[in-house]
């Protein structure tokens, strides 16, 4: 009876392990900015300080780490919401494998609104004139 229970539990555990995503995939899918910042910057403001002189692919200076309130009429003037890191950065497993080479960060999330691929105010960019 006892052996049967142990075998049944072991079989159930094996099935659950096979049906669950790999731990690194699961971690990447559920990572929140606060968790990323534990290793990358410490705080969002500290990360912003580290990237204040960053340049986009055209060589123009831009601060890529912006607060973004998706519910505000002007997303950069609303509440200080830290955007999801994976909107621009490739998630990685933890611990990071020695041979891991991340893809370069992308500004594609920014270009969803900044569709002229510049970071001028809409009133100055010429794309939303009346």
GROMACS .gro file of C-alpha atoms in nm:
model
  130
    1UNK     CA    1   0.000   0.000   0.000
    2UNK     CA    2   0.274   0.242   0.098
    3UNK     CA    3   0.484   0.158  -0.209
    4UNK     CA    4   0.183   0.214  -0.434
    5UNK     CA    5   0.125   0.561  -0.283
    6UNK     CA    6   0.489   0.659  -0.334
    7UNK     CA    7   0.486   0.536  -0.694
    8UNK     CA    8   0.159   0.722  -0.762
    9UNK     CA    9   0.300   1.045  -0.615
   10UNK     CA   10   0.623   1.009  -0.811
   11UNK     CA   11   0.431   0.950  -1.135
   12UNK     CA   12   0.209   1.254  -1.070
   13UNK     CA   13   0.514   1.470  -1.000
   14UNK     CA   14   0.681   1.350  -1.322
   15UNK     CA   15   0.370   1.435  -1.527
   16UNK     CA   16   0.350   1.782  -1.372
   17UNK     CA   17   0.718   1.845  -1.445
   18UNK     CA   18   0.672   1.744  -1.809
   19UNK     CA   19   0.369   1.972  -1.851
   20UNK     CA   20   0.527   2.275  -1.682
   21UNK     CA   21   0.748   2.515  -1.879
   22UNK     CA   22   1.120   2.507  -1.808
   23UNK     CA   23   1.208   2.719  -1.500
   24UNK     CA   24   1.401   2.978  -1.703
   25UNK     CA   25   1.112   3.019  -1.948
   26UNK     CA   26   0.866   3.047  -1.664
   27UNK     CA   27   1.084   3.306  -1.490
   28UNK     CA   28   1.124   3.512  -1.808
   29UNK     CA   29   0.749   3.517  -1.867
   30UNK     CA   30   0.663   3.634  -1.518
   31UNK     CA   31   0.951   3.879  -1.454
   32UNK     CA   32   0.841   4.221  -1.333
   33UNK     CA   33   1.051   4.541  -1.362
   34UNK     CA   34   1.119   4.540  -0.987
   35UNK     CA   35   1.284   4.199  -1.025
   36UNK     CA   36   1.493   4.307  -1.326
   37UNK     CA   37   1.608   4.618  -1.140
   38UNK     CA   38   1.750   4.407  -0.858
   39UNK     CA   39   2.043   4.327  -1.091
   40UNK     CA   40   2.008   4.599  -1.356
   41UNK     CA   41   2.039   4.939  -1.193
   42UNK     CA   42   1.894   4.897  -0.844
   43UNK     CA   43   1.612   5.145  -0.909
   44UNK     CA   44   1.453   5.287  -1.222
   45UNK     CA   45   1.591   5.634  -1.143
   46UNK     CA   46   1.943   5.487  -1.102
   47UNK     CA   47   1.905   5.308  -1.436
   48UNK     CA   48   1.790   5.634  -1.598
   49UNK     CA   49   2.106   5.801  -1.464
   50UNK     CA   50   2.322   5.525  -1.616
   51UNK     CA   51   2.162   5.570  -1.960
   52UNK     CA   52   2.126   5.949  -1.969
   53UNK     CA   53   2.382   5.982  -2.254
   54UNK     CA   54   2.249   5.692  -2.463
   55UNK     CA   55   2.206   5.740  -2.838
   56UNK     CA   56   1.949   5.578  -3.065
   57UNK     CA   57   2.034   5.393  -3.387
   58UNK     CA   58   2.050   5.727  -3.571
   59UNK     CA   59   2.301   5.874  -3.324
   60UNK     CA   60   2.049   6.108  -3.161
   61UNK     CA   61   2.062   6.139  -2.783
   62UNK     CA   62   1.756   5.993  -2.612
   63UNK     CA   63   1.673   5.865  -2.266
   64UNK     CA   64   1.542   5.514  -2.339
   65UNK     CA   65   1.420   5.450  -1.984
   66UNK     CA   66   1.107   5.662  -1.953
   67UNK     CA   67   0.820   5.635  -1.711
   68UNK     CA   68   0.513   5.543  -1.911
   69UNK     CA   69   0.152   5.571  -1.796
   70UNK     CA   70  -0.049   5.377  -2.055
   71UNK     CA   71  -0.376   5.523  -1.922
   72UNK     CA   72  -0.278   5.890  -1.952
   73UNK     CA   73  -0.358   6.117  -2.248
   74UNK     CA   74   0.013   6.208  -2.244
   75UNK     CA   75   0.182   5.882  -2.134
   76UNK     CA   76   0.503   6.055  -2.021
   77UNK     CA   77   0.319   6.313  -1.808
   78UNK     CA   78   0.095   6.073  -1.617
   79UNK     CA   79   0.175   5.854  -1.320
   80UNK     CA   80   0.533   5.732  -1.282
   81UNK     CA   81   0.482   5.378  -1.411
   82UNK     CA   82   0.791   5.170  -1.489
   83UNK     CA   83   0.730   4.994  -1.825
   84UNK     CA   84   0.780   4.621  -1.873
   85UNK     CA   85   1.152   4.562  -1.943
   86UNK     CA   86   1.073   4.291  -2.199
   87UNK     CA   87   0.902   4.552  -2.419
   88UNK     CA   88   1.255   4.647  -2.532
   89UNK     CA   89   1.492   4.389  -2.383
   90UNK     CA   90   1.523   4.015  -2.438
   91UNK     CA   91   1.443   3.817  -2.125
   92UNK     CA   92   1.714   3.583  -2.004
   93UNK     CA   93   1.723   3.276  -1.784
   94UNK     CA   94   1.843   3.302  -1.426
   95UNK     CA   95   2.121   3.226  -1.367
   96UNK     CA   96   2.248   3.371  -1.693
   97UNK     CA   97   2.443   3.109  -1.893
   98UNK     CA   98   2.805   3.203  -1.966
   99UNK     CA   99   2.749   3.185  -2.343
  100UNK     CA  100   2.428   3.395  -2.339
  101UNK     CA  101   2.439   3.676  -2.595
  102UNK     CA  102   2.132   3.901  -2.566
  103UNK     CA  103   1.985   4.062  -2.873
  104UNK     CA  104   2.035   4.441  -2.881
  105UNK     CA  105   1.760   4.639  -2.709
  106UNK     CA  106   1.490   4.766  -2.941
  107UNK     CA  107   1.305   5.097  -2.948
  108UNK     CA  108   1.009   4.934  -3.125
  109UNK     CA  109   0.786   4.987  -2.819
  110UNK     CA  110   0.867   5.361  -2.833
  111UNK     CA  111   0.805   5.372  -3.206
  112UNK     CA  112   0.449   5.253  -3.147
  113UNK     CA  113   0.373   5.617  -3.058
  114UNK     CA  114   0.684   5.791  -3.191
  115UNK     CA  115   0.599   5.662  -3.538
  116UNK     CA  116   0.831   5.907  -3.718
  117UNK     CA  117   1.117   5.743  -3.524
  118UNK     CA  118   1.219   6.064  -3.355
  119UNK     CA  119   1.158   6.184  -3.004
  120UNK     CA  120   1.026   6.533  -3.064
  121UNK     CA  121   0.704   6.646  -2.901
  122UNK     CA  122   0.406   6.577  -3.127
  123UNK     CA  123   0.342   6.950  -3.156
  124UNK     CA  124   0.697   6.998  -3.293
  125UNK     CA  125   0.727   6.686  -3.509
  126UNK     CA  126   0.480   6.792  -3.778
  127UNK     CA  127   0.287   6.466  -3.779
  128UNK     CA  128  -0.021   6.577  -3.585
  129UNK     CA  129  -0.085   6.922  -3.729
  130UNK     CA  130  -0.444   7.042  -3.747
   0.00000   0.00000   0.00000
